[in-house]
Amino acid sequence: MSDDDTHPICSAKGCRAAAVWVLAWNNPKLHTPERRKTWLACEEHREHLSQFLGVRGFLKDVVTLGEWESRSASDR
């Protein structure tokens, strides 16, 4: 099994680094207010991806991958 099969990777174009952060977002023109899409980010790309989403008014939350997984598990 390759590393990519076992560890989430960063959503930045061309990046293959392990994801550390989850950027939760939604596009209000397309999604209901409670809907959350996610991008994953490594340490290096967290700020860049956050700014990209933030400028558009899409960014809703930034949390560690571990915290996101804990939230998801408690929602089940």
XYZ file of N, CA and C in Angstrom:
228
model
N 0.857 -1.176 0.000
C 0.000 0.000 0.000
C 0.897 1.232 0.000
N 0.630 2.188 -0.892
C 1.455 3.397 -0.947
C 1.025 4.374 0.127
N 1.869 5.361 0.392
C 1.592 6.397 1.373
C 0.288 7.126 1.051
N 0.036 7.379 -0.241
C -1.155 8.098 -0.656
C -2.430 7.326 -0.341
N -2.344 6.011 -0.252
C -3.508 5.199 0.047
C -3.871 5.220 1.528
N -2.931 5.566 2.382
C -3.169 5.501 3.813
C -3.266 6.862 4.490
N -2.749 7.907 3.863
C -2.746 9.233 4.483
C -3.359 10.266 3.540
N -4.294 11.069 4.050
C -4.850 12.137 3.211
C -3.739 13.101 2.784
N -3.837 13.609 1.560
C -2.820 14.532 1.068
C -3.409 15.922 0.848
N -2.553 16.886 0.781
C -2.895 18.291 0.590
C -3.645 18.481 -0.726
N -4.612 19.392 -0.724
C -5.409 19.699 -1.916
C -4.742 20.707 -2.850
N -3.632 21.310 -2.426
C -2.951 22.287 -3.281
C -2.453 21.597 -4.546
N -2.589 22.279 -5.661
C -2.199 21.711 -6.953
C -0.748 21.238 -6.933
N -0.553 19.969 -7.259
C 0.779 19.397 -7.354
C 1.419 18.987 -6.035
N 0.789 19.295 -4.924
C 1.362 18.956 -3.619
C 1.007 17.522 -3.258
N 1.971 16.787 -2.757
C 1.746 15.403 -2.337
C 2.032 15.232 -0.838
N 2.140 16.350 -0.122
C 2.447 16.303 1.312
C 1.234 15.828 2.108
N 1.501 15.286 3.270
C 0.431 14.831 4.158
C -0.410 16.017 4.626
N -1.713 15.819 4.634
C -2.628 16.853 5.113
C -2.580 16.930 6.632
N -2.627 18.140 7.136
C -2.646 18.396 8.571
C -3.907 19.175 8.945
N -4.420 19.951 7.998
C -5.544 20.855 8.226
C -6.728 20.524 7.326
N -7.924 20.820 7.821
C -9.148 20.743 7.027
C -9.716 22.150 6.927
N -9.959 22.599 5.700
C -10.582 23.890 5.445
C -12.010 23.615 5.010
N -12.946 23.957 5.866
C -14.363 23.730 5.571
C -14.923 24.989 4.909
N -15.639 24.791 3.812
C -16.134 25.938 3.053
C -17.453 25.608 2.386
N -18.107 26.652 1.896
C -19.244 26.463 1.008
C -19.408 27.695 0.123
N -19.975 27.465 -1.034
C -20.282 28.536 -1.970
C -21.765 28.829 -1.801
N -22.117 29.984 -1.228
C -23.527 30.258 -0.945
C -24.412 30.311 -2.188
N -23.815 30.482 -3.349
C -24.612 30.476 -4.583
C -24.993 29.054 -5.000
N -24.254 28.067 -4.495
C -24.488 26.669 -4.878
C -24.965 25.775 -3.743
N -24.590 26.101 -2.511
C -24.820 25.193 -1.383
C -25.738 25.820 -0.334
N -26.475 24.965 0.360
C -27.267 25.443 1.494
C -26.308 25.897 2.591
N -26.738 26.800 3.482
C -25.824 27.354 4.497
C -25.130 26.320 5.387
N -25.805 25.197 5.683
C -25.197 24.199 6.572
C -24.235 23.249 5.847
N -24.252 23.226 4.537
C -23.385 22.330 3.751
C -21.926 22.727 3.902
N -21.050 21.754 4.072
C -19.612 22.017 4.162
C -18.859 21.126 3.191
N -18.149 21.754 2.281
C -17.198 21.079 1.408
C -15.859 21.174 2.124
N -14.900 20.339 1.782
C -13.606 20.406 2.465
C -12.448 20.337 1.487
N -11.428 21.081 1.842
C -10.119 20.969 1.216
C -9.167 20.571 2.327
N -8.156 19.802 1.992
C -7.124 19.413 2.946
C -5.872 20.228 2.663
N -5.119 20.535 3.708
C -3.913 21.346 3.530
C -2.779 20.842 4.398
N -1.580 20.917 3.830
C -0.370 20.670 4.613
C -0.025 21.993 5.316
N 0.986 21.962 6.167
C 1.401 23.191 6.862
C 1.755 24.298 5.867
N 2.474 23.931 4.818
C 2.963 24.916 3.855
C 1.837 25.621 3.091
N 0.749 24.925 2.794
C -0.299 25.493 1.948
C -1.545 25.963 2.695
N -1.596 25.792 3.995
C -2.798 26.175 4.757
C -3.165 27.640 4.552
N -2.213 28.517 4.693
C -2.492 29.951 4.584
C -2.934 30.324 3.166
N -2.237 29.806 2.174
C -2.587 30.116 0.776
C -4.005 29.651 0.432
N -4.334 28.422 0.782
C -5.670 27.906 0.484
C -6.743 28.643 1.292
N -6.425 28.988 2.540
C -7.365 29.753 3.373
C -7.650 31.118 2.761
N -6.597 31.784 2.293
C -6.778 33.096 1.669
C -7.608 32.996 0.396
N -7.342 31.987 -0.417
C -8.089 31.780 -1.657
C -9.589 31.674 -1.366
N -9.951 30.848 -0.397
C -11.356 30.672 -0.036
C -11.909 31.896 0.682
N -11.097 32.505 1.540
C -11.534 33.654 2.319
C -11.874 34.867 1.466
N -11.059 35.143 0.471
C -11.295 36.283 -0.418
C -12.656 36.156 -1.107
N -13.070 34.957 -1.375
C -14.342 34.706 -2.056
C -15.524 34.619 -1.085
N -15.220 34.672 0.217
C -16.267 34.564 1.228
C -16.759 33.149 1.438
N -15.950 32.149 1.032
C -16.356 30.750 1.120
C -15.888 30.066 2.409
N -14.786 30.505 2.992
C -14.179 29.813 4.131
C -15.056 29.919 5.370
N -15.342 28.779 5.984
C -16.185 28.731 7.177
C -15.432 28.298 8.422
N -14.428 27.422 8.268
C -13.726 26.895 9.438
C -12.396 26.283 9.001
N -11.397 26.377 9.884
C -10.105 25.718 9.673
C -9.777 24.975 10.962
N -9.649 23.666 10.871
C -9.347 22.842 12.043
C -8.318 21.791 11.659
N -7.690 21.218 12.665
C -6.746 20.141 12.379
C -7.504 18.934 11.841
N -6.812 18.120 11.080
C -7.412 16.906 10.534
C -7.927 16.013 11.662
N -7.161 15.899 12.739
C -7.585 15.085 13.883
C -8.871 15.580 14.505
N -9.005 16.905 14.647
C -10.232 17.470 15.212
C -11.419 17.216 14.282
N -11.213 17.381 12.981
C -12.278 17.142 12.005
C -12.749 15.688 12.064
N -11.791 14.766 12.142
C -12.139 13.347 12.213
C -12.895 13.033 13.504
N -12.505 13.673 14.608
C -13.214 13.488 15.878
C -14.642 14.005 15.790
N -14.823 15.163 15.169
C -16.175 15.733 14.982
C -17.021 14.785 14.142
N -16.443 14.289 13.057
C -17.165 13.396 12.154
C -17.576 12.113 12.859
N -16.693 11.588 13.682
C -16.989 10.347 14.406
C -18.110 10.566 15.412
N -18.141 11.743 16.045
C -19.190 12.009 17.042
C -20.538 12.302 16.391
N -20.544 12.654 15.103
C -21.794 12.910 14.374
C -22.488 11.618 13.948
N -21.795 10.508 14.004
C -22.379 9.234 13.550
C -23.333 8.657 14.553
